XYZ file of C-alpha atoms in Angstrom:
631
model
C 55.988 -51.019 152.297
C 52.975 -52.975 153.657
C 52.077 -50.090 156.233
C 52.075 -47.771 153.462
C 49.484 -49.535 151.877
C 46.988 -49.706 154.653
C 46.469 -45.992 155.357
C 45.420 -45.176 151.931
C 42.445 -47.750 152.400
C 42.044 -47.191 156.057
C 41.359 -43.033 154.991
C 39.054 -44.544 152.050
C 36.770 -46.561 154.453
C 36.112 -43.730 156.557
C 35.512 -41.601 153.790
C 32.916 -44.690 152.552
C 31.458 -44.761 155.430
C 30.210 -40.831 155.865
C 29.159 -41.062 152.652
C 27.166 -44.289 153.336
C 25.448 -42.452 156.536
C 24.818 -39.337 154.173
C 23.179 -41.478 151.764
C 20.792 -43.094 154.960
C 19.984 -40.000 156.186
C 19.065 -38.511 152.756
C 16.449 -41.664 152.267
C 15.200 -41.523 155.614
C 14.714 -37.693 155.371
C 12.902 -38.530 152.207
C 10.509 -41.070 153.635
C 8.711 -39.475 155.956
C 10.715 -36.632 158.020
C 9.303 -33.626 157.689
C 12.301 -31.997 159.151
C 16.174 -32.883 158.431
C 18.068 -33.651 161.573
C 21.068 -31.481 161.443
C 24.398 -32.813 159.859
C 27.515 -32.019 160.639
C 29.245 -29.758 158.418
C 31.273 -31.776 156.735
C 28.891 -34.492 156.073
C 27.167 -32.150 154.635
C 30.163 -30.848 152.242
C 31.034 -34.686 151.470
C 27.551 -35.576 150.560
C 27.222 -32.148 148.582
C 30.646 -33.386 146.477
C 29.072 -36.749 145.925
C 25.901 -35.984 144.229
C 26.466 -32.208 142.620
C 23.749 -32.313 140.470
C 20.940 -33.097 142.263
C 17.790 -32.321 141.616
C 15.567 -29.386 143.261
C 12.770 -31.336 145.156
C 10.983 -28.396 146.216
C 8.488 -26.068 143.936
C 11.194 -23.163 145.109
C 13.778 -24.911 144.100
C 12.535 -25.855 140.781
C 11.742 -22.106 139.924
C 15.194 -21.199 140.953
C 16.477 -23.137 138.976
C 13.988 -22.380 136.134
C 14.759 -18.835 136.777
C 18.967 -19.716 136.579
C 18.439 -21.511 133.782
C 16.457 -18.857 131.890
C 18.798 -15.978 132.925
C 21.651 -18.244 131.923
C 19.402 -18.420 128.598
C 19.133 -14.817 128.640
C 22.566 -14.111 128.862
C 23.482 -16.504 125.970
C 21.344 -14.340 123.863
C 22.437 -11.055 125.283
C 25.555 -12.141 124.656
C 25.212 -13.446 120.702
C 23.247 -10.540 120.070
C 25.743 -8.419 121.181
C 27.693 -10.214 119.110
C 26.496 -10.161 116.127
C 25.739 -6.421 116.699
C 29.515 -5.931 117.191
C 30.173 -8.500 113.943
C 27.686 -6.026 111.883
C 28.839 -2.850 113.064
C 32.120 -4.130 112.267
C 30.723 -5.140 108.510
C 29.120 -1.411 108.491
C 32.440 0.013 109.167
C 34.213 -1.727 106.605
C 31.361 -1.201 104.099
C 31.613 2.723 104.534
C 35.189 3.150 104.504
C 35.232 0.995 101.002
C 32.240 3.901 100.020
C 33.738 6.417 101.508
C 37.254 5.240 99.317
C 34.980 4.591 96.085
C 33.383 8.369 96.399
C 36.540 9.748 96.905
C 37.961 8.076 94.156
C 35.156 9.175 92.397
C 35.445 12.608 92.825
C 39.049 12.754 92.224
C 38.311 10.876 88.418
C 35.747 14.222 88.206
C 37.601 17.116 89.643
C 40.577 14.949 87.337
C 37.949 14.867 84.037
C 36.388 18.846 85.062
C 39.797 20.061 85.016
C 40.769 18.505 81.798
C 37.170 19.768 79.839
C 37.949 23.228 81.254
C 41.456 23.318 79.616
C 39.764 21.381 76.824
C 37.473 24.810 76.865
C 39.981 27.323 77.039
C 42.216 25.395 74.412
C 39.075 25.629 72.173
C 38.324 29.124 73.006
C 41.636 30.342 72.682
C 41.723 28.494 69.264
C 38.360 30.467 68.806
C 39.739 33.946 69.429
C 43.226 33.382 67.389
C 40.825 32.289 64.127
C 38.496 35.117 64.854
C 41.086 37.875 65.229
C 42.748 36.519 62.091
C 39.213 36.702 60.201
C 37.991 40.110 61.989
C 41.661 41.573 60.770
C 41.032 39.865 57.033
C 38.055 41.569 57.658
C 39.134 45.126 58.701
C 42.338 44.955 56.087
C 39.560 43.917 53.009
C 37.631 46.943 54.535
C 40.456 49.088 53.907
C 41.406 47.774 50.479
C 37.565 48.112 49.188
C 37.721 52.107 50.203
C 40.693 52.490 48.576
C 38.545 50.609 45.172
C 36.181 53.017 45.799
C 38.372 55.569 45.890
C 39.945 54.377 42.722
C 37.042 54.053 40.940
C 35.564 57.441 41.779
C 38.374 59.208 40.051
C 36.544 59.334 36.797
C 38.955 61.259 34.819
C 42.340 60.546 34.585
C 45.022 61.958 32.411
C 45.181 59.360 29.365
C 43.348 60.315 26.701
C 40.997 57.878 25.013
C 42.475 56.461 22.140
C 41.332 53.918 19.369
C 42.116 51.068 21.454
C 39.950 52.195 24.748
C 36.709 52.242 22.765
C 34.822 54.036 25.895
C 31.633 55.995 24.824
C 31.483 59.287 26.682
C 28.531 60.975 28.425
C 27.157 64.309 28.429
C 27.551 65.617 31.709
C 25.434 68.555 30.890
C 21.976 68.516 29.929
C 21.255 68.344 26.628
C 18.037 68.814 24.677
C 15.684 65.923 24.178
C 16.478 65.301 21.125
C 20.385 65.662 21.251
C 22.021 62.122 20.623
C 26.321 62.168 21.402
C 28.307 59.577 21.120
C 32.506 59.623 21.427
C 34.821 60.488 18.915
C 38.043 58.420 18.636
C 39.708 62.178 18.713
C 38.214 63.571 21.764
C 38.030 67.128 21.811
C 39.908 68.739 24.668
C 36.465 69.808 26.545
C 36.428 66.205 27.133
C 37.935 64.010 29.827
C 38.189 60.276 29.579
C 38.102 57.504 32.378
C 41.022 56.490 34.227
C 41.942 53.436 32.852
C 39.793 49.948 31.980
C 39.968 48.941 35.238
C 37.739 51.539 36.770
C 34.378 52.221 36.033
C 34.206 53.830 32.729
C 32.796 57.383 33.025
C 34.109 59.494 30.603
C 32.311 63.017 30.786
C 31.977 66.080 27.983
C 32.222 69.614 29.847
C 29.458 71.495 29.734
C 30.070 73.905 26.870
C 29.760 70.809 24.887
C 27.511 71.665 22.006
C 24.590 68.356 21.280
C 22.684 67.983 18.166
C 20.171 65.962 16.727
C 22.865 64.949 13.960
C 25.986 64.348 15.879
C 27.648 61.396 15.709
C 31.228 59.694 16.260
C 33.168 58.779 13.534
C 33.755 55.244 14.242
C 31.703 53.328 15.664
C 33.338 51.626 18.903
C 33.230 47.531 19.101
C 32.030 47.740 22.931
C 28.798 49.530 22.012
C 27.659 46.262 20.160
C 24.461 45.516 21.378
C 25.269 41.448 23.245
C 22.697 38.949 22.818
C 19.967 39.191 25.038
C 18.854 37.004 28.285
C 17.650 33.856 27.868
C 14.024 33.586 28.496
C 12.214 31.678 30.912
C 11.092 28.406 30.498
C 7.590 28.016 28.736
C 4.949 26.489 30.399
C 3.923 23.415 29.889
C 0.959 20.816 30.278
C 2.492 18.257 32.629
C 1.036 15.015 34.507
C 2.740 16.338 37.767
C 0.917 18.215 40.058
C 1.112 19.693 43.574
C 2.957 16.461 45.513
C 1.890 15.501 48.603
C 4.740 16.178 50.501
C 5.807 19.137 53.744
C 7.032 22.125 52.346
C 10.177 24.156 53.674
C 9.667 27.471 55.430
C 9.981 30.447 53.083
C 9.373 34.064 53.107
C 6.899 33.887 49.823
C 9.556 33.990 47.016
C 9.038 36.854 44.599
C 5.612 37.657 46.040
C 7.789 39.123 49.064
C 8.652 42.108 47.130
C 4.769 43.267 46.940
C 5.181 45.152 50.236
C 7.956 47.328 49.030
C 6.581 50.030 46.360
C 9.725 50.662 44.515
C 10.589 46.871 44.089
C 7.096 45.785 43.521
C 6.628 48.741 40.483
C 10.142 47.680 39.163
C 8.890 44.275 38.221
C 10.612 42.290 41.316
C 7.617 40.477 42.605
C 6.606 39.012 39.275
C 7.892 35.007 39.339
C 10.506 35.503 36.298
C 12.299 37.606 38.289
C 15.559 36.674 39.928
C 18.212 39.104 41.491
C 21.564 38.911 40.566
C 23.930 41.840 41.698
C 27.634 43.133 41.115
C 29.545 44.759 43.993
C 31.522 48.469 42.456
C 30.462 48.011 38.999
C 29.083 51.225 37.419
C 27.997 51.791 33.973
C 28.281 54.995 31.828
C 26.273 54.182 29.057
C 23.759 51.774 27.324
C 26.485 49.905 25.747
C 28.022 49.133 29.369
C 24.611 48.497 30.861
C 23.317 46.062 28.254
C 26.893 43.877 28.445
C 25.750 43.203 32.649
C 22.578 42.287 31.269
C 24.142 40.027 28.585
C 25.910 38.169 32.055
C 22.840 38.227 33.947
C 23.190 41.119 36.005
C 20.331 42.997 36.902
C 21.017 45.025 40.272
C 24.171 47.228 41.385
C 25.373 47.656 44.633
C 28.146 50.365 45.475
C 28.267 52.985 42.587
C 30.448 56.144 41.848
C 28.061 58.953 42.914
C 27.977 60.493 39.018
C 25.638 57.874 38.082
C 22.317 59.024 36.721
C 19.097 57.496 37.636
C 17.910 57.495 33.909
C 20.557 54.938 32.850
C 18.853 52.389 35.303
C 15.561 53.167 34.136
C 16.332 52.896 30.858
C 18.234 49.583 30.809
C 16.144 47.541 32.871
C 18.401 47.709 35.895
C 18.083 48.197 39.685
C 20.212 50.511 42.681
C 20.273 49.753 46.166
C 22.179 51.849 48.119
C 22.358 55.904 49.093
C 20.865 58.585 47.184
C 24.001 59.322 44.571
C 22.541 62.775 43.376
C 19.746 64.764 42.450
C 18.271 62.483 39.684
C 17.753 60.130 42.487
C 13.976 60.622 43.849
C 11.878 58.940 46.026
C 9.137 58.099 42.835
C 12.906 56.600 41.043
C 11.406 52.906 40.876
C 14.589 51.461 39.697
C 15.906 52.716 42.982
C 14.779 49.631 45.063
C 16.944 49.332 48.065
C 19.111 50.725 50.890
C 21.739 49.918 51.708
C 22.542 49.580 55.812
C 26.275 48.844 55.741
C 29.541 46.152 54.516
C 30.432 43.810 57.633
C 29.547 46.267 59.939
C 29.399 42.700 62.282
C 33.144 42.496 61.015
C 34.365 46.330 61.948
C 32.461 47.191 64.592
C 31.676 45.393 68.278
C 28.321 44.509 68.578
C 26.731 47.623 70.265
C 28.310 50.169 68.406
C 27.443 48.156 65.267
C 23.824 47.100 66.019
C 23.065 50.788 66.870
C 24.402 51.797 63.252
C 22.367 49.170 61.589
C 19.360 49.902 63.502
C 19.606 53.648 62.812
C 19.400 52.760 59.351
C 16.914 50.492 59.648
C 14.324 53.055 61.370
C 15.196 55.499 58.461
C 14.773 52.975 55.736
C 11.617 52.679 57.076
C 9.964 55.775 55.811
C 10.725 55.257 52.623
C 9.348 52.693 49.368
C 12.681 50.989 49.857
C 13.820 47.455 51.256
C 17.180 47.571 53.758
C 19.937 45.505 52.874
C 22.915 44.574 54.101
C 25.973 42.690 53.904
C 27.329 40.410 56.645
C 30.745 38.398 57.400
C 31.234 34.976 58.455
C 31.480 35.843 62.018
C 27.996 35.793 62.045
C 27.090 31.934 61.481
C 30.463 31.183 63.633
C 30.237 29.533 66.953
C 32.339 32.394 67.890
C 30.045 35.139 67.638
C 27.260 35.733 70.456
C 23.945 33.699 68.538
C 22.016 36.841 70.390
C 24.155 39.890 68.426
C 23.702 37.788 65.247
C 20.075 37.530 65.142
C 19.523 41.198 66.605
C 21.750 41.897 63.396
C 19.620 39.976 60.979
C 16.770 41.563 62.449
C 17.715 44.923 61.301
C 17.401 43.792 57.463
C 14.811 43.138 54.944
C 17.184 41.437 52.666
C 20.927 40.117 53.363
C 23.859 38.561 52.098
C 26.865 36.984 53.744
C 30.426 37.039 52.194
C 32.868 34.063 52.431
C 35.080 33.217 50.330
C 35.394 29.619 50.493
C 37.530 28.850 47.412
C 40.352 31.109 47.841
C 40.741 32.949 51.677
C 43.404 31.105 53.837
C 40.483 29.804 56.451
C 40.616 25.980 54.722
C 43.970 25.721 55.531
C 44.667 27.621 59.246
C 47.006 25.782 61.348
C 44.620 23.676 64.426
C 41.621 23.875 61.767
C 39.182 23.422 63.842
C 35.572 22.104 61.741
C 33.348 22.941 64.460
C 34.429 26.940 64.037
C 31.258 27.546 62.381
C 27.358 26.713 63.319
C 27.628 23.872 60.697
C 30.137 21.357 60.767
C 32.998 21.788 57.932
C 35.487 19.071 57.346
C 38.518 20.542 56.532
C 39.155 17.648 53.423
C 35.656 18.937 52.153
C 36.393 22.736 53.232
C 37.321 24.577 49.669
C 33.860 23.026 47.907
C 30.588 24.542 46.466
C 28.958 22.830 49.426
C 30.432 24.976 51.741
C 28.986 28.140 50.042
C 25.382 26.423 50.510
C 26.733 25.868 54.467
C 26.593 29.674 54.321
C 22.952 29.851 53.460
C 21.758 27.234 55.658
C 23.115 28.868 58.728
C 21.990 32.322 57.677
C 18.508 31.171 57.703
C 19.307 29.496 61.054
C 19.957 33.086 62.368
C 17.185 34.532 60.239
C 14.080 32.501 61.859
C 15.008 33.176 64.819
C 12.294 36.071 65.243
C 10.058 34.133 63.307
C 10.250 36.573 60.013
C 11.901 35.033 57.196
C 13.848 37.219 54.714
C 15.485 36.731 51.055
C 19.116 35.451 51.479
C 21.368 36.242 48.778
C 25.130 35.119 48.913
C 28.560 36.472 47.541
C 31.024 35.077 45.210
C 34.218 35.819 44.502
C 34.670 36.027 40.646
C 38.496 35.945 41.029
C 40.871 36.565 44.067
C 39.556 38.784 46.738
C 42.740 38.820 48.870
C 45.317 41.521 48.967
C 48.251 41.477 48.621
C 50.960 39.719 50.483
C 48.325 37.323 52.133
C 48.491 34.056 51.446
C 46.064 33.271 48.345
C 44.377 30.350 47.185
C 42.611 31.697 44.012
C 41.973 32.990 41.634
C 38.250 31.038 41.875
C 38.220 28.558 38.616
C 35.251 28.599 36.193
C 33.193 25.757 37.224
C 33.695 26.657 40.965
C 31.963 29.664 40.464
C 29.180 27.673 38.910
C 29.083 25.518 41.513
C 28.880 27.933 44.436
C 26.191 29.897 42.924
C 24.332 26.732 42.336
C 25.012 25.509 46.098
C 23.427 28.908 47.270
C 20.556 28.211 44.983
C 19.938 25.013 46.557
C 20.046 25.923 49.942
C 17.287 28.451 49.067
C 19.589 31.515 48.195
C 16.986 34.202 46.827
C 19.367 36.084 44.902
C 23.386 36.216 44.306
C 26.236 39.162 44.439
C 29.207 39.122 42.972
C 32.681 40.524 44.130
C 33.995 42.309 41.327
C 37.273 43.275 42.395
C 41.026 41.243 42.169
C 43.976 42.436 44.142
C 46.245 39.567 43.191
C 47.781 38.766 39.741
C 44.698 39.689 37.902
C 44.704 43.157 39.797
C 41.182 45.070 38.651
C 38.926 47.710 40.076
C 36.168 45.956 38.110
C 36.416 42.444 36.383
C 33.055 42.883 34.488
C 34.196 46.464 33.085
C 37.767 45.205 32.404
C 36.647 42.126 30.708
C 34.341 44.100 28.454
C 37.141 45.862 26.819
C 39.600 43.461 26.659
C 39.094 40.310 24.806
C 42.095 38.871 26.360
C 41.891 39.298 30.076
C 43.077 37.333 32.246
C 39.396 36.581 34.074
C 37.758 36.465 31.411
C 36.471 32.946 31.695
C 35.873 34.002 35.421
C 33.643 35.889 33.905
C 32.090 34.198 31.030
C 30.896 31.569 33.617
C 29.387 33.645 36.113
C 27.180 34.776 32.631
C 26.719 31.391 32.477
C 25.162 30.213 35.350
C 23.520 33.723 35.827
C 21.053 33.436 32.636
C 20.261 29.665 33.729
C 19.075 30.912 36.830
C 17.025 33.176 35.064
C 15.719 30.924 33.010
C 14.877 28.943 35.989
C 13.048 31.695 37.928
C 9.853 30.275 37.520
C 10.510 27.320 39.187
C 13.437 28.844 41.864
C 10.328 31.334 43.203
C 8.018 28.257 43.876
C 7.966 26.999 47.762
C 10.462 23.852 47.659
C 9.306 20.678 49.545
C 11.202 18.755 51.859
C 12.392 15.066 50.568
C 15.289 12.982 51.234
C 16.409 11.800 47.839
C 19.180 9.579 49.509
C 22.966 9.533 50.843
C 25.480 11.877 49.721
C 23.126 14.340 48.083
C 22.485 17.726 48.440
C 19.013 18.618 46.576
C 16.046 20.978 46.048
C 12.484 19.877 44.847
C 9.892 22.040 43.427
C 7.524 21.851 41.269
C 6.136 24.540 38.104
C 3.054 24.009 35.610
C 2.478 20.582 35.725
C 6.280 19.659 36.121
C 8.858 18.626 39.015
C 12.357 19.980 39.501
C 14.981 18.468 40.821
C 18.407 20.449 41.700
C 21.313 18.101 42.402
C 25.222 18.183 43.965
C 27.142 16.385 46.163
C 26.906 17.360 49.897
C 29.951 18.833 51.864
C 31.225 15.390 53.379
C 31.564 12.910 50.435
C 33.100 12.740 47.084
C 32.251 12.696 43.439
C 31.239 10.181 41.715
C 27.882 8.116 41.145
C 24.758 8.858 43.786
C 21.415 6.928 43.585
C 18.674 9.276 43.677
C 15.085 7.887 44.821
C 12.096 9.515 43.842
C 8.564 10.197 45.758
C 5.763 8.153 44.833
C 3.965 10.494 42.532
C 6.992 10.898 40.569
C 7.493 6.880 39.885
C 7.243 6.102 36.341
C 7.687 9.338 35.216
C 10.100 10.703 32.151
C 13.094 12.538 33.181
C 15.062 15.054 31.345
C 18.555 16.405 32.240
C 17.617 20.316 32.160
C 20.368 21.539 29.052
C 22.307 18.640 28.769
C 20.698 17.053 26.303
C 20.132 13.637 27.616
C 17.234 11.960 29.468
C 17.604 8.824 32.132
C 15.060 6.416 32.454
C 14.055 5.766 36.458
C 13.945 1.940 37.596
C 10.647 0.132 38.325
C 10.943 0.804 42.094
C 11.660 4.920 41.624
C 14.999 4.947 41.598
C 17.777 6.293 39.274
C 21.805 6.762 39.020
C 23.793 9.873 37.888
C 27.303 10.765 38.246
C 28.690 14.029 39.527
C 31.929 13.932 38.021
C 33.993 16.880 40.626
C 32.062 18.434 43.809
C 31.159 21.386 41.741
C 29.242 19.563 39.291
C 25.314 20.415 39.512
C 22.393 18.631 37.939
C 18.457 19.763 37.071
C 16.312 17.118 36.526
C 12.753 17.757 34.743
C 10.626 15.346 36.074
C 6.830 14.967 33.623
């Protein structure tokens, strides 16, 4: 055990000991020697283990080092920077794949949302076509039915005889002297042939060996030949407080003023400011007595005719053609003969080339002569449907147009997938069968009209009972004050005139609701009729004021209005608008017209505006219409 002991130190002192001689040859070297004596080599090693980090003594050594020490530097950085680069370029990575994700993503949610509007598209347009085949065909079929009325009513002499209870004058068909006067007989000869029954046109003719004299005369005198009570004459002037107001004005085409450039119309009386057309469709006359009852309803102008009809009677009665030359007593110096007429929905029967090239045909003829062109257009033609290009190139053909829709009574406000947006103007389908939506008509048709920066009358057509034929699904017949209210609704979206559709194919069944009413005091339109009389002399009455330029004014929320002003007054035409209810509507007036008296035009009752310009009124269904006199 002891021995063991003593190597372990014996080893240790000899290992002291080198190191002590290392350590006195390292001073002694360092005190003066200007050479180191060689070592042996593992002195050397021992003395190397001993003191590892010495330091460099010599300006070499020292820059080695300073160089080992900055490439050791060098390296760290190298190294960090490399990295961070790898840390970022990792961070990049991760960054672009979460982009690349996101826009991917992104692109599915639009490919996802295009592919949905596109079948939202096709649904629409499909929904498009089905409604506008179902109107073109309502179209085409009324097309049909309205030659077969004209058929109808150009058979002038039927069988029946005319008996004490058809009290139909006759007319000479021959020419008689100019001092011949013949009436009818209630026994009617057999040289003379009667019309076919009251719902045609009422032509009956004498043969021409009938005999005229001075002194002839029927024997009774029939009830029809009554003269009616005449029109109600305009409004007189009056010395107001209310002058021009200082207010924009809406476009217009001049009112009655517009007629100056047309001879016939002009020498007929058109362009004077009293004057305000109001037309029948099919609704001839065969004598004064016949004539002077349209007048009595406010009917002035005739469109579609039986070709028997003399020029004379219109001359003679106050009253207007527009259409084709029906004979040889039609001339170009006949100045009741005002207008042509281009074509009935051709928009509606034909496609848009072979249409278009029929209108303008007529158009360039039209041209040469002292006549305005008219025509008649569908629906189709303010639709979304139909190309906004073919419909102004159609209302560019025209000098004057109408558009026919029959809000009240065609199937349209209650189509399966309604869709409000069919049309150019937005029609809620709770507010579809409304006066408003006869107005609607106008608006858009002057939306197609200024397109080529020419503004024309617009008239609009009304259905006086039920237009659609039978076996379609009907809605009518049109009630009294809806009448009233979609002629007024035209008026206040600046309709320049009206026409009437005179024919009923359902329960009322008539070739002509104005004849057949004439004759029989208990038809079943007659109060169809009776309004339409109505509303027709008030608008004459008002035809002063209706050809003055209208301003534009918002008279507040729910209304639908017109303001004009006439000899020192200011007009005010009121209804609802298409999207609200009746009831009460607050009405607030410009500042010139504060403080001023206001009467309710034939209602017999004034209101009283409040301090700040405003005033109430109630519109008790949404064909109710107000005109306020404002002086």
């Amino acid at each position: 055990m002891t021995s063991n002991h003593r190597r372990p130190r014996a080893a240790l002192s000899a290992v002291a000991m080198a190191a002590a001689a290392t350590v006195a040859f390292t001073t002694a070297g360092s005190a003066g020697s200007s050479a180191a004596p060689s070592q042996p080599g593992n002195v050397a090693l021992a003395a190397s283990n001993l003191k590892p980090a010495a330091k460099a003594s010599t300006p070499a050594q020292k820059a080695a080092v300073k160089k080992a020490a900055a490439k050791k530097a060098a390296a760290k950085k190298a190294a960090a920077r490399k990295a961070a680069a790898k840390k970022a370029a990792a961070k990049k990575a991760v960054a672009k794949r979460k982009a690349a994700q996101t826009a991917a993503k992104k692109r599915a949610a639009a490919l996802a949302a295009k592919k949905k509007a596109a079948a939202k598209r096709v649904a629409v347009q499909k929904a498009a076509r089905t409604a506008a085949a179902r109107e073109s065909a309502l179209l085409r079929s009324q097309a049909k039915a309205r030659a077969a009325a004209r058929a109808k009513l150009a058979r002038t002499r039927a069988a029946r005889p005319v008996t004490a209870s058809t009290p139909v004058a006759a007319t000479l068909t021959a020419s008689p002297s100019a001092s011949a006067t013949a009436t009818a007989s209630t026994t009617p000869s057999a040289s003379t042939t009667p019309s076919a029954d009251a719902s045609a046109t009422s032509t009956p003719a004498a043969s021409a060996s009938a005999t005229s004299t001075a002194s002839a005369a029927a024997s009774t005198t029939p009830a029809a030949s009554a003269t009616p009570a005449p029109e109600a004459a305009p409004l007189a002037d009056t010395d107001g407080t209310v002058g021009d107001l200082d207010l924009p004005r809406i476009p217009w085409e001049g009112g009655s003023k517009y007629w100056d450039q047309f001879r016939n119309a002009n020498k007929a009386g058109w362009a004077k400011d009293d004057f305000f057309p109001v037309a029948v469709w099919w609704n001839g006359f065969s004598n004064d007595a016949e004539a002077q009852y349209d007048k009595s309803l406010g009917i002035n102008t005739y469109v579609e005719m039986d070709p028997s009809a003399n020029y004379k009677n219109f001359e003679k009665n106050g009253m207007f053609w527009i259409g084709p030359k029906l004979n040889e007593t039609f001339t170009d110096d006949s100045t009741n003969w005002v207008g042509n007429f281009l074509g009935d929905e051709v928009d509606g029967r034909f496609e848009p080339a072979e249409g278009l090239a029929q209108m303008r045909a007529g158009q360039a003829k039209g041209k040469q002569g002292p006549r305005f062109n008219y025509a008649n257009f569908t629906g189709l033609m303010v639709s979304s449907y139909f190309k906004k290009a073919d419909a102004e190139a159609y209302m560019a053909t025209t000098d004057a147009a109408s558009m026919d829709m029959y809000w009240y009574t065609v199937p349209f406000c209650n189509w399966d997938n309604y869709n409000e947006d069919y049309y150019i103007f937005k029609v809620p389908q709770a507010h579809c069968r409304t006066s408003a939506s006869y107005g609607k008509v106008v608006e858009g048709m002057r939306t197609r009209d200024a397109a080529d920066g020419k503004l024309q009358p617009l008239w609009n057509f009304i259905e006086l009972s039920d237009p659609n034929l039978p076996g379609q699904k009907s809605y009518g017949p049109i009630k009294p004050a809806q009448i009233k209210g979609a002629a007024m609704s035209s008026v206040i979206n600046e309709a320049r005139g009206l026409i009437y559709y005179n024919q009923d194919y359902g329960n009322c069944s008539a070739g002509s609701l104005v004849r057949q009413n004439q004759y029989d005091k208990n038809f079943c339109a007659k109060e169809q009729v009776e309004a339409m009389g109505e509303v027709n002399n008030f608008l004459h009455k008002m035809a002063p004021v209706l050809n003055t330029q209208s301003y534009k004014w918002d008279f507040g929320k729910g209304l639908d209005t017109m303001l004009k002003s006439k000899d020192g007054n200011a007009y005010i035409f009121a209804m609802i608008d298409g999207n609200d209810h009746a009831g009460s509507r607050t009405f607030t007036l410009p500042s010139e017209l504060k403080g001023k008296k206001i009467e309710v035009v034939d209602e017999n009752r004034s209101i009283t505006p409040n301090a700040n310009g405003t005033f109430t009124d109630t519109f008790a269904s949404e064909s109710t219409y107000h005109v306020y006199k404002v002086s």
